[in-house]
mmCIF file of C-alpha atoms in Angstrom:
data_model
loop_
_atom_site.group_PDB
_atom_site.id
_atom_site.type_symbol
_atom_site.label_atom_id
_atom_site.label_comp_id
_atom_site.label_asym_id
_atom_site.label_seq_id
_atom_site.Cartn_x
_atom_site.Cartn_y
_atom_site.Cartn_z
ATOM 1 C CA UNK A 4 9.529 -60.777 -6.076
ATOM 2 C CA UNK A 5 6.967 -57.970 -6.450
ATOM 3 C CA UNK A 6 5.047 -59.157 -3.368
ATOM 4 C CA UNK A 7 8.261 -59.215 -1.329
ATOM 5 C CA UNK A 8 9.088 -55.669 -2.485
ATOM 6 C CA UNK A 9 5.628 -54.432 -1.481
ATOM 7 C CA UNK A 10 5.945 -56.029 1.965
ATOM 8 C CA UNK A 11 9.272 -54.252 2.488
ATOM 9 C CA UNK A 12 8.104 -50.853 1.215
ATOM 10 C CA UNK A 13 4.930 -50.586 3.326
ATOM 11 C CA UNK A 14 6.757 -50.572 6.712
ATOM 12 C CA UNK A 15 9.268 -48.038 5.372
ATOM 13 C CA UNK A 16 6.500 -45.691 4.208
ATOM 14 C CA UNK A 17 4.706 -46.006 7.548
ATOM 15 C CA UNK A 18 7.988 -45.257 9.330
ATOM 16 C CA UNK A 19 8.511 -42.033 7.349
ATOM 17 C CA UNK A 20 4.907 -40.935 7.935
ATOM 18 C CA UNK A 21 5.245 -41.615 11.658
ATOM 19 C CA UNK A 22 8.478 -39.602 11.827
ATOM 20 C CA UNK A 23 6.963 -36.670 9.891
ATOM 21 C CA UNK A 24 3.913 -36.645 12.163
ATOM 22 C CA UNK A 25 6.082 -36.759 15.260
ATOM 23 C CA UNK A 26 8.001 -33.664 14.150
ATOM 24 C CA UNK A 27 4.856 -31.489 13.952
ATOM 25 C CA UNK A 28 3.084 -30.646 17.192
ATOM 26 C CA UNK A 29 0.827 -28.018 18.710
ATOM 27 C CA UNK A 30 1.920 -25.485 21.319
ATOM 28 C CA UNK A 31 -0.794 -23.647 23.189
ATOM 29 C CA UNK A 32 -0.959 -21.131 25.999
ATOM 30 C CA UNK A 33 -2.497 -17.937 27.342
ATOM 31 C CA UNK A 34 -1.272 -14.361 26.889
ATOM 32 C CA UNK A 35 -2.096 -11.937 29.698
ATOM 33 C CA UNK A 36 -1.223 -8.415 30.820
ATOM 34 C CA UNK A 37 -1.989 -7.026 34.284
ATOM 35 C CA UNK A 38 -3.814 -10.260 35.076
ATOM 36 C CA UNK A 39 -6.210 -9.949 32.123
ATOM 37 C CA UNK A 40 -6.314 -11.887 28.866
ATOM 38 C CA UNK A 41 -5.045 -10.017 25.804
ATOM 39 C CA UNK A 42 -6.884 -10.831 22.543
ATOM 40 C CA UNK A 43 -5.458 -10.286 19.073
ATOM 41 C CA UNK A 44 -1.818 -10.853 20.019
ATOM 42 C CA UNK A 45 0.311 -11.941 17.064
ATOM 43 C CA UNK A 46 2.242 -15.166 17.709
ATOM 44 C CA UNK A 47 5.007 -16.013 15.242
ATOM 45 C CA UNK A 48 7.515 -18.854 15.098
ATOM 46 C CA UNK A 49 10.870 -17.082 14.876
ATOM 47 C CA UNK A 50 12.565 -17.446 11.506
ATOM 48 C CA UNK A 51 9.438 -18.762 9.758
ATOM 49 C CA UNK A 52 6.183 -17.474 8.302
ATOM 50 C CA UNK A 53 4.090 -19.657 10.632
ATOM 51 C CA UNK A 54 1.872 -17.525 12.824
ATOM 52 C CA UNK A 55 -1.319 -17.356 14.834
ATOM 53 C CA UNK A 56 -3.342 -14.956 17.011
ATOM 54 C CA UNK A 57 -4.869 -15.124 20.455
ATOM 55 C CA UNK A 58 -8.659 -15.360 20.732
ATOM 56 C CA UNK A 59 -10.937 -13.269 22.950
ATOM 57 C CA UNK A 60 -9.779 -15.282 25.960
ATOM 58 C CA UNK A 61 -6.103 -14.683 25.173
ATOM 59 C CA UNK A 62 -5.565 -18.326 24.181
ATOM 60 C CA UNK A 63 -3.448 -19.258 21.174
ATOM 61 C CA UNK A 64 -2.587 -22.464 19.347
ATOM 62 C CA UNK A 65 0.297 -22.735 16.915
ATOM 63 C CA UNK A 66 1.836 -25.628 15.009
ATOM 64 C CA UNK A 67 5.625 -26.057 15.216
ATOM 65 C CA UNK A 68 7.820 -28.533 13.382
ATOM 66 C CA UNK A 69 11.168 -27.978 15.136
ATOM 67 C CA UNK A 70 12.152 -29.640 18.405
ATOM 68 C CA UNK A 71 13.264 -26.296 19.779
ATOM 69 C CA UNK A 72 13.000 -22.658 18.793
ATOM 70 C CA UNK A 73 11.332 -19.432 19.865
ATOM 71 C CA UNK A 74 7.911 -17.802 19.693
ATOM 72 C CA UNK A 75 7.571 -14.032 19.250
ATOM 73 C CA UNK A 76 4.541 -12.325 20.812
ATOM 74 C CA UNK A 77 3.649 -8.786 19.681
ATOM 75 C CA UNK A 78 0.672 -6.461 20.004
ATOM 76 C CA UNK A 79 0.001 -2.741 19.698
ATOM 77 C CA UNK A 80 0.724 -0.968 22.973
ATOM 78 C CA UNK A 81 2.836 -3.809 24.373
ATOM 79 C CA UNK A 82 6.536 -4.573 24.184
ATOM 80 C CA UNK A 83 7.369 -7.575 22.007
ATOM 81 C CA UNK A 84 8.227 -10.719 23.951
ATOM 82 C CA UNK A 85 10.183 -13.800 22.921
ATOM 83 C CA UNK A 86 9.718 -17.211 24.533
ATOM 84 C CA UNK A 87 11.865 -20.240 23.763
ATOM 85 C CA UNK A 88 10.290 -23.671 23.473
ATOM 86 C CA UNK A 89 11.529 -27.231 23.676
ATOM 87 C CA UNK A 90 9.307 -30.209 24.342
ATOM 88 C CA UNK A 91 6.798 -28.380 26.542
ATOM 89 C CA UNK A 92 3.247 -28.239 25.093
ATOM 90 C CA UNK A 93 2.112 -25.149 27.034
ATOM 91 C CA UNK A 94 3.757 -21.707 27.096
ATOM 92 C CA UNK A 95 2.033 -18.865 28.953
ATOM 93 C CA UNK A 96 3.270 -15.313 28.399
ATOM 94 C CA UNK A 97 2.783 -12.065 30.316
ATOM 95 C CA UNK A 98 3.133 -8.905 28.198
ATOM 96 C CA UNK A 99 4.340 -5.563 29.521
ATOM 97 C CA UNK A 100 3.057 -2.186 28.352
ATOM 98 C CA UNK A 101 5.297 -0.340 25.912
ATOM 99 C CA UNK A 102 5.971 2.690 28.099
ATOM 100 C CA UNK A 103 8.296 4.183 25.521
ATOM 101 C CA UNK A 104 5.442 4.473 23.028
ATOM 102 C CA UNK A 105 3.126 5.907 25.683
ATOM 103 C CA UNK A 106 5.657 8.570 26.697
ATOM 104 C CA UNK A 107 6.234 9.629 23.089
ATOM 105 C CA UNK A 108 5.362 13.279 22.442
ATOM 106 C CA UNK A 109 2.720 13.888 19.792
ATOM 107 C CA UNK A 110 2.238 17.278 18.125
ATOM 108 C CA UNK A 111 -1.358 18.554 18.121
ATOM 109 C CA UNK A 112 -2.941 21.912 17.380
ATOM 110 C CA UNK A 113 -2.539 23.154 20.951
ATOM 111 C CA UNK A 114 1.111 22.098 21.296
ATOM 112 C CA UNK A 115 2.379 18.653 22.272
ATOM 113 C CA UNK A 116 0.994 15.875 24.436
ATOM 114 C CA UNK A 117 2.222 12.504 25.593
ATOM 115 C CA UNK A 118 0.534 9.701 23.715
ATOM 116 C CA UNK A 119 -0.848 8.192 26.924
ATOM 117 C CA UNK A 120 -2.674 11.494 27.655
ATOM 118 C CA UNK A 121 -4.050 11.853 24.130
ATOM 119 C CA UNK A 122 -7.811 11.370 23.751
ATOM 120 C CA UNK A 123 -8.373 12.531 20.160
ATOM 121 C CA UNK A 124 -7.861 10.659 16.900
ATOM 122 C CA UNK A 125 -4.264 11.459 15.920
ATOM 123 C CA UNK A 126 -1.834 9.422 13.832
ATOM 124 C CA UNK A 127 1.869 10.225 13.961
ATOM 125 C CA UNK A 128 4.575 9.413 11.430
ATOM 126 C CA UNK A 129 8.189 10.035 12.392
ATOM 127 C CA UNK A 130 11.049 10.798 10.023
ATOM 128 C CA UNK A 131 12.502 7.302 10.448
ATOM 129 C CA UNK A 132 9.224 5.828 9.164
ATOM 130 C CA UNK A 133 9.358 7.777 5.898
ATOM 131 C CA UNK A 134 10.990 5.628 3.227
ATOM 132 C CA UNK A 135 12.918 8.178 1.181
ATOM 133 C CA UNK A 136 13.635 5.611 -1.539
ATOM 134 C CA UNK A 137 9.911 5.304 -2.332
ATOM 135 C CA UNK A 138 10.025 8.640 -4.124
ATOM 136 C CA UNK A 139 10.966 12.281 -3.682
ATOM 137 C CA UNK A 140 7.482 13.395 -2.597
ATOM 138 C CA UNK A 141 6.078 13.272 0.925
ATOM 139 C CA UNK A 142 2.648 12.322 -0.389
ATOM 140 C CA UNK A 143 3.965 9.042 -1.796
ATOM 141 C CA UNK A 144 5.857 8.317 1.426
ATOM 142 C CA UNK A 145 2.683 8.670 3.506
ATOM 143 C CA UNK A 146 0.768 6.055 1.530
ATOM 144 C CA UNK A 147 -0.112 3.153 3.779
ATOM 145 C CA UNK A 148 1.367 4.832 6.872
ATOM 146 C CA UNK A 149 -1.780 6.378 8.373
ATOM 147 C CA UNK A 150 -5.118 4.672 8.956
ATOM 148 C CA UNK A 151 -7.970 6.521 7.260
ATOM 149 C CA UNK A 152 -5.664 8.598 5.038
ATOM 150 C CA UNK A 153 -6.219 8.139 1.305
ATOM 151 C CA UNK A 154 -3.737 9.628 -1.155
ATOM 152 C CA UNK A 155 -4.203 9.458 -4.916
ATOM 153 C CA UNK A 156 -2.073 11.241 -7.475
ATOM 154 C CA UNK A 157 -4.280 12.900 -10.080
ATOM 155 C CA UNK A 158 -1.443 13.497 -12.531
ATOM 156 C CA UNK A 159 1.299 11.315 -13.961
ATOM 157 C CA UNK A 160 3.695 14.249 -13.826
ATOM 158 C CA UNK A 161 6.255 14.130 -10.981
ATOM 159 C CA UNK A 162 5.099 16.527 -8.291
ATOM 160 C CA UNK A 163 1.587 16.494 -9.721
ATOM 161 C CA UNK A 164 -1.522 17.260 -7.713
ATOM 162 C CA UNK A 165 -2.705 14.917 -4.977
ATOM 163 C CA UNK A 166 -6.220 14.049 -3.897
ATOM 164 C CA UNK A 167 -5.880 13.670 -0.116
ATOM 165 C CA UNK A 168 -8.800 12.470 1.980
ATOM 166 C CA UNK A 169 -8.926 12.014 5.748
ATOM 167 C CA UNK A 170 -11.663 9.540 6.659
ATOM 168 C CA UNK A 171 -13.333 9.855 3.267
ATOM 169 C CA UNK A 172 -15.072 12.682 1.422
ATOM 170 C CA UNK A 173 -17.429 15.024 3.239
ATOM 171 C CA UNK A 174 -18.763 17.091 0.342
ATOM 172 C CA UNK A 175 -19.774 16.653 -3.286
ATOM 173 C CA UNK A 176 -19.003 20.151 -4.586
ATOM 174 C CA UNK A 177 -16.740 21.760 -1.990
ATOM 175 C CA UNK A 178 -13.142 20.883 -1.215
ATOM 176 C CA UNK A 179 -12.412 17.635 0.617
ATOM 177 C CA UNK A 180 -8.712 18.403 1.057
ATOM 178 C CA UNK A 181 -7.346 18.608 4.614
ATOM 179 C CA UNK A 182 -5.690 21.717 5.986
ATOM 180 C CA UNK A 183 -1.888 21.557 5.867
ATOM 181 C CA UNK A 184 -0.004 23.279 8.691
ATOM 182 C CA UNK A 185 3.787 23.609 8.687
ATOM 183 C CA UNK A 186 5.443 24.568 11.977
ATOM 184 C CA UNK A 187 2.215 26.203 13.120
ATOM 185 C CA UNK A 188 1.520 28.130 9.902
ATOM 186 C CA UNK A 189 -1.421 27.094 7.673
ATOM 187 C CA UNK A 190 -0.334 27.044 4.044
ATOM 188 C CA UNK A 191 -2.111 27.031 0.719
ATOM 189 C CA UNK A 192 -2.660 23.649 -0.871
ATOM 190 C CA UNK A 193 -2.021 25.051 -4.368
ATOM 191 C CA UNK A 194 -5.472 23.977 -5.548
ATOM 192 C CA UNK A 195 -7.161 25.924 -8.308
ATOM 193 C CA UNK A 196 -9.919 28.367 -7.265
ATOM 194 C CA UNK A 197 -13.528 27.358 -7.563
ATOM 195 C CA UNK A 198 -14.974 27.727 -11.060
ATOM 196 C CA UNK A 199 -18.558 27.103 -12.058
ATOM 197 C CA UNK A 200 -19.512 26.196 -8.507
ATOM 198 C CA UNK A 201 -17.148 23.230 -8.383
ATOM 199 C CA UNK A 202 -13.779 22.796 -6.733
ATOM 200 C CA UNK A 203 -11.062 21.909 -9.215
ATOM 201 C CA UNK A 204 -8.144 19.683 -8.261
ATOM 202 C CA UNK A 205 -4.768 21.373 -8.435
ATOM 203 C CA UNK A 206 -2.045 20.475 -10.890
ATOM 204 C CA UNK A 207 0.734 20.666 -8.314
ATOM 205 C CA UNK A 208 1.060 19.223 -4.824
ATOM 206 C CA UNK A 209 2.260 21.511 -2.050
ATOM 207 C CA UNK A 210 3.830 18.471 -0.376
ATOM 208 C CA UNK A 211 6.221 18.080 -3.306
ATOM 209 C CA UNK A 212 7.806 21.439 -2.456
ATOM 210 C CA UNK A 213 9.217 20.076 0.822
ATOM 211 C CA UNK A 214 12.515 18.321 1.209
ATOM 212 C CA UNK A 215 11.652 14.996 2.885
ATOM 213 C CA UNK A 216 14.955 15.098 4.757
ATOM 214 C CA UNK A 217 13.799 18.272 6.548
ATOM 215 C CA UNK A 218 10.762 16.566 8.077
ATOM 216 C CA UNK A 219 10.890 15.737 11.786
ATOM 217 C CA UNK A 220 7.375 14.343 12.101
ATOM 218 C CA UNK A 221 3.943 14.390 10.474
ATOM 219 C CA UNK A 222 0.725 14.222 12.487
ATOM 220 C CA UNK A 223 -2.720 13.684 10.986
ATOM 221 C CA UNK A 224 -5.583 15.108 13.088
ATOM 222 C CA UNK A 225 -8.828 13.344 12.263
ATOM 223 C CA UNK A 226 -11.595 14.313 14.679
ATOM 224 C CA UNK A 227 -13.250 17.521 15.882
ATOM 225 C CA UNK A 228 -11.597 17.512 19.311
ATOM 226 C CA UNK A 229 -8.132 17.854 17.776
ATOM 227 C CA UNK A 230 -8.965 20.072 14.775
ATOM 228 C CA UNK A 231 -11.328 22.573 16.432
ATOM 229 C CA UNK A 232 -8.549 25.117 17.042
ATOM 230 C CA UNK A 233 -8.282 25.655 13.270
ATOM 231 C CA UNK A 234 -11.987 26.334 12.755
ATOM 232 C CA UNK A 235 -13.947 25.527 9.614
ATOM 233 C CA UNK A 236 -10.784 25.212 7.525
ATOM 234 C CA UNK A 237 -10.081 21.957 9.335
ATOM 235 C CA UNK A 238 -13.454 20.372 8.543
ATOM 236 C CA UNK A 239 -11.660 17.747 6.427
ATOM 237 C CA UNK A 240 -8.868 17.078 8.904
ATOM 238 C CA UNK A 241 -5.425 18.579 9.437
ATOM 239 C CA UNK A 242 -1.952 17.458 8.407
ATOM 240 C CA UNK A 243 0.671 18.915 10.759
ATOM 241 C CA UNK A 244 4.232 18.964 9.448
ATOM 242 C CA UNK A 245 7.045 19.654 11.903
ATOM 243 C CA UNK A 246 10.443 20.394 10.384
ATOM 244 C CA UNK A 247 13.841 19.675 11.883
ATOM 245 C CA UNK A 248 15.652 22.284 13.951
ATOM 246 C CA UNK A 249 19.310 22.980 14.470
ATOM 247 C CA UNK A 250 20.991 21.749 17.658
ATOM 248 C CA UNK A 251 23.642 23.191 19.933
ATOM 249 C CA UNK A 252 27.163 22.475 18.814
ATOM 250 C CA UNK A 253 29.503 22.747 15.879
ATOM 251 C CA UNK A 254 28.088 22.937 12.342
ATOM 252 C CA UNK A 255 26.993 19.568 10.951
ATOM 253 C CA UNK A 256 26.976 18.985 7.193
ATOM 254 C CA UNK A 257 24.809 16.183 5.837
ATOM 255 C CA UNK A 258 24.481 14.962 2.264
ATOM 256 C CA UNK A 259 22.318 12.244 0.780
ATOM 257 C CA UNK A 260 20.995 11.263 -2.612
ATOM 258 C CA UNK A 261 18.559 8.765 -4.022
ATOM 259 C CA UNK A 262 17.585 7.547 -7.451
ATOM 260 C CA UNK A 263 14.103 6.214 -8.211
ATOM 261 C CA UNK A 264 12.594 4.713 -11.346
ATOM 262 C CA UNK A 265 8.948 4.760 -12.370
ATOM 263 C CA UNK A 266 7.972 1.989 -14.734
ATOM 264 C CA UNK A 267 4.685 1.434 -16.537
ATOM 265 C CA UNK A 268 3.563 -2.059 -15.587
ATOM 266 C CA UNK A 269 0.578 -4.216 -16.474
ATOM 267 C CA UNK A 270 0.392 -2.976 -20.033
ATOM 268 C CA UNK A 271 -2.701 -3.842 -22.007
ATOM 269 C CA UNK A 272 -2.151 -6.917 -24.132
ATOM 270 C CA UNK A 273 -3.370 -5.476 -27.433
ATOM 271 C CA UNK A 274 -3.718 -7.359 -30.702
ATOM 272 C CA UNK A 275 -1.337 -6.636 -33.569
ATOM 273 C CA UNK A 276 -3.088 -5.005 -36.509
ATOM 274 C CA UNK A 277 -3.036 -8.112 -38.720
ATOM 275 C CA UNK A 278 -4.564 -10.266 -35.965
ATOM 276 C CA UNK A 279 -7.186 -7.597 -35.265
ATOM 277 C CA UNK A 280 -8.214 -7.563 -38.938
ATOM 278 C CA UNK A 281 -8.504 -11.354 -38.927
ATOM 279 C CA UNK A 282 -10.584 -11.262 -35.741
ATOM 280 C CA UNK A 283 -12.813 -8.538 -37.204
ATOM 281 C CA UNK A 284 -13.575 -10.771 -40.180
ATOM 282 C CA UNK A 285 -14.442 -13.666 -37.872
ATOM 283 C CA UNK A 286 -16.701 -11.461 -35.736
ATOM 284 C CA UNK A 287 -18.535 -10.260 -38.839
ATOM 285 C CA UNK A 288 -19.086 -13.852 -39.961
ATOM 286 C CA UNK A 289 -20.451 -14.790 -36.526
ATOM 287 C CA UNK A 290 -22.855 -11.855 -36.631
ATOM 288 C CA UNK A 291 -24.091 -12.954 -40.101
ATOM 289 C CA UNK A 292 -24.559 -16.519 -38.803
ATOM 290 C CA UNK A 293 -26.602 -15.219 -35.882
ATOM 291 C CA UNK A 294 -28.828 -13.037 -38.082
ATOM 292 C CA UNK A 295 -29.487 -15.939 -40.466
ATOM 293 C CA UNK A 296 -30.091 -18.619 -37.816
ATOM 294 C CA UNK A 297 -27.062 -20.758 -38.559
ATOM 295 C CA UNK A 298 -26.378 -23.460 -35.946
ATOM 296 C CA UNK A 299 -25.809 -23.017 -32.979
ATOM 297 C CA UNK A 300 -27.843 -19.787 -33.245
ATOM 298 C CA UNK A 301 -30.572 -21.605 -35.147
ATOM 299 C CA UNK A 302 -31.317 -24.823 -37.013
ATOM 300 C CA UNK A 303 -29.945 -23.972 -40.453
ATOM 301 C CA UNK A 304 -26.698 -25.177 -41.912
ATOM 302 C CA UNK A 305 -24.327 -22.621 -43.408
ATOM 303 C CA UNK A 306 -25.174 -23.834 -46.927
ATOM 304 C CA UNK A 307 -28.930 -23.467 -46.295
ATOM 305 C CA UNK A 308 -28.481 -19.938 -44.961
ATOM 306 C CA UNK A 309 -26.286 -18.913 -47.887
ATOM 307 C CA UNK A 310 -28.888 -20.270 -50.326
ATOM 308 C CA UNK A 311 -31.565 -17.952 -48.897
ATOM 309 C CA UNK A 312 -29.828 -15.138 -46.951
ATOM 310 C CA UNK A 313 -31.833 -12.489 -45.117
ATOM 311 C CA UNK A 314 -29.688 -9.488 -45.972
ATOM 312 C CA UNK A 315 -27.408 -10.902 -48.613
ATOM 313 C CA UNK A 316 -24.212 -12.887 -48.326
ATOM 314 C CA UNK A 317 -21.475 -11.882 -45.910
ATOM 315 C CA UNK A 318 -18.426 -10.278 -47.463
ATOM 316 C CA UNK A 319 -15.228 -10.055 -45.432
ATOM 317 C CA UNK A 320 -14.126 -6.571 -44.466
ATOM 318 C CA UNK A 321 -10.462 -7.362 -45.127
ATOM 319 C CA UNK A 322 -9.011 -9.642 -47.758
ATOM 320 C CA UNK A 323 -6.366 -12.183 -46.823
ATOM 321 C CA UNK A 324 -3.889 -10.353 -49.035
ATOM 322 C CA UNK A 325 -4.461 -7.120 -47.074
ATOM 323 C CA UNK A 326 -4.022 -8.962 -43.776
ATOM 324 C CA UNK A 327 -0.763 -10.547 -44.920
ATOM 325 C CA UNK A 328 0.705 -7.234 -46.110
ATOM 326 C CA UNK A 329 -0.322 -4.898 -43.280
ATOM 327 C CA UNK A 330 2.153 -6.275 -40.723
ATOM 328 C CA UNK A 331 1.783 -5.903 -36.962
ATOM 329 C CA UNK A 332 0.991 -2.191 -37.055
ATOM 330 C CA UNK A 333 2.096 0.440 -34.525
ATOM 331 C CA UNK A 334 2.291 -0.201 -30.774
ATOM 332 C CA UNK A 335 0.973 3.172 -29.639
ATOM 333 C CA UNK A 336 1.214 2.386 -25.915
ATOM 334 C CA UNK A 337 4.966 1.824 -26.209
ATOM 335 C CA UNK A 338 5.317 5.058 -28.179
ATOM 336 C CA UNK A 339 3.523 7.293 -25.665
ATOM 337 C CA UNK A 340 4.975 5.750 -22.474
ATOM 338 C CA UNK A 341 8.490 5.374 -21.160
ATOM 339 C CA UNK A 342 10.374 4.598 -17.970
ATOM 340 C CA UNK A 343 10.728 7.681 -15.789
ATOM 341 C CA UNK A 344 13.585 8.374 -13.414
ATOM 342 C CA UNK A 345 14.150 10.847 -10.607
ATOM 343 C CA UNK A 346 17.463 11.694 -8.981
ATOM 344 C CA UNK A 347 17.500 13.729 -5.795
ATOM 345 C CA UNK A 348 20.458 15.316 -3.986
ATOM 346 C CA UNK A 349 20.045 16.716 -0.465
ATOM 347 C CA UNK A 350 22.504 18.957 1.363
ATOM 348 C CA UNK A 351 21.970 20.517 4.791
ATOM 349 C CA UNK A 352 24.025 22.482 7.297
ATOM 350 C CA UNK A 353 22.819 22.744 10.889
ATOM 351 C CA UNK A 354 24.129 23.891 14.227
ATOM 352 C CA UNK A 355 23.656 26.590 16.802
ATOM 353 C CA UNK A 356 24.288 27.983 20.236
ATOM 354 C CA UNK A 357 22.115 28.474 23.307
ATOM 355 C CA UNK A 358 20.766 31.695 21.799
ATOM 356 C CA UNK A 359 20.518 30.836 18.111
ATOM 357 C CA UNK A 360 19.929 27.653 16.167
ATOM 358 C CA UNK A 361 19.953 27.247 12.422
ATOM 359 C CA UNK A 362 19.353 24.674 9.706
ATOM 360 C CA UNK A 363 19.898 25.447 6.034
ATOM 361 C CA UNK A 364 19.085 22.844 3.433
ATOM 362 C CA UNK A 365 18.549 22.463 -0.264
ATOM 363 C CA UNK A 366 17.668 19.734 -2.698
#
C-alpha cells in the first residue's frame, strides 16, 4: 500500500513543480533614447516589488510570474514608460526626455533659469514635495530631499537649533552653516556669536520661524558658480527660500491644521535594581575566581582556592535579603521622557489686482 502511494505521489509532485516552473519566466530587452542605450533605468513589474535595472548597454532582464501584465520603465530626466507583456520574451523600449522637468524654472542667485540651461550644482524642492505632516519645521521636512544636505537637530526642544551642512564641513573652528536667503534678503541664522575662538551652535533654528505653508520653493546652491554672487558668506553653500505671492482675483482664504506626535523609541533595556544587585554579586565572584586561578581561569577548584585565597575570601556586596526587599527600583528613563505632541493651525488670505498683490498668513 505504501509503495503504491509513493508511486502515485511522485508524478503529482513533478506535475506541480513543472507547473510552478512554467509560470516563472525571464523577459529581456534593451532601453534606448535618441538611438543610444540608457544605463541605470529602473524596470518594475507593475503591482509588485519585483524590479531590475539596465546595465551599461541598456539591457535588462527581469523575472515575471504572471502570464500578462505591465513593466514600468523610469529614469531621471526621462518620462516614465509602461509596456504591457504577454507571452513575448523580448520587450524593447524607447524613452523620451522629460521636457516638463527641463523647462522647470529654478531660482538661483542671479534670478531664475530653466533647468536645461543650468550648469551649476543646484537642488530644488517645491512646496508639493514638503510633507507638512512630518513636523512643523522646514528643517525636518528637508531631510532626505536634497543630495549632499545634512540636517541634524542639536536640541530635543521643538524649534531647537539645527546643524546644517551642505556637502560636509569645511572648517574646524569657523561656522559651517550655509547662508539662508529669503526672497533675496540674507537673514541671520540665529547662531550664537563666537566665544573663545570657537563658533557655538545656536539654540533656535531660523527655519522654525517660517510657516511651511508660505513656502513656494527651496533651492540649495552647492558650488562656487552658483554661490559667488553672495561672496564669502556663501562659502558653505546657500539655501534660497522663495515664499508664495498673492494672485490676481478675489480674496482666497485657506485654512489647514496638522497634529504630530514625537515618541521616544528604542529605549535602553535597563536592569531592574534587584537584578542589577544580583548581577553585581555574580560579577564580583567571577573577578575573585579569576584572581585566584579558579577553573576556567586556572587549574584550581573553588574549594582549593577558598582554602588558600590570595586576598581573602569573597564576600557578596548585597545579601539575598536586601535583594529580595529592594524591589525593581526606579525607571529613570520613563520619568524624564514623555511623548511630545505639536498641533499647528495655518490661516492665510491672498489676492490682488494688476497693481497690487497681497498674502497675509499666520500660524
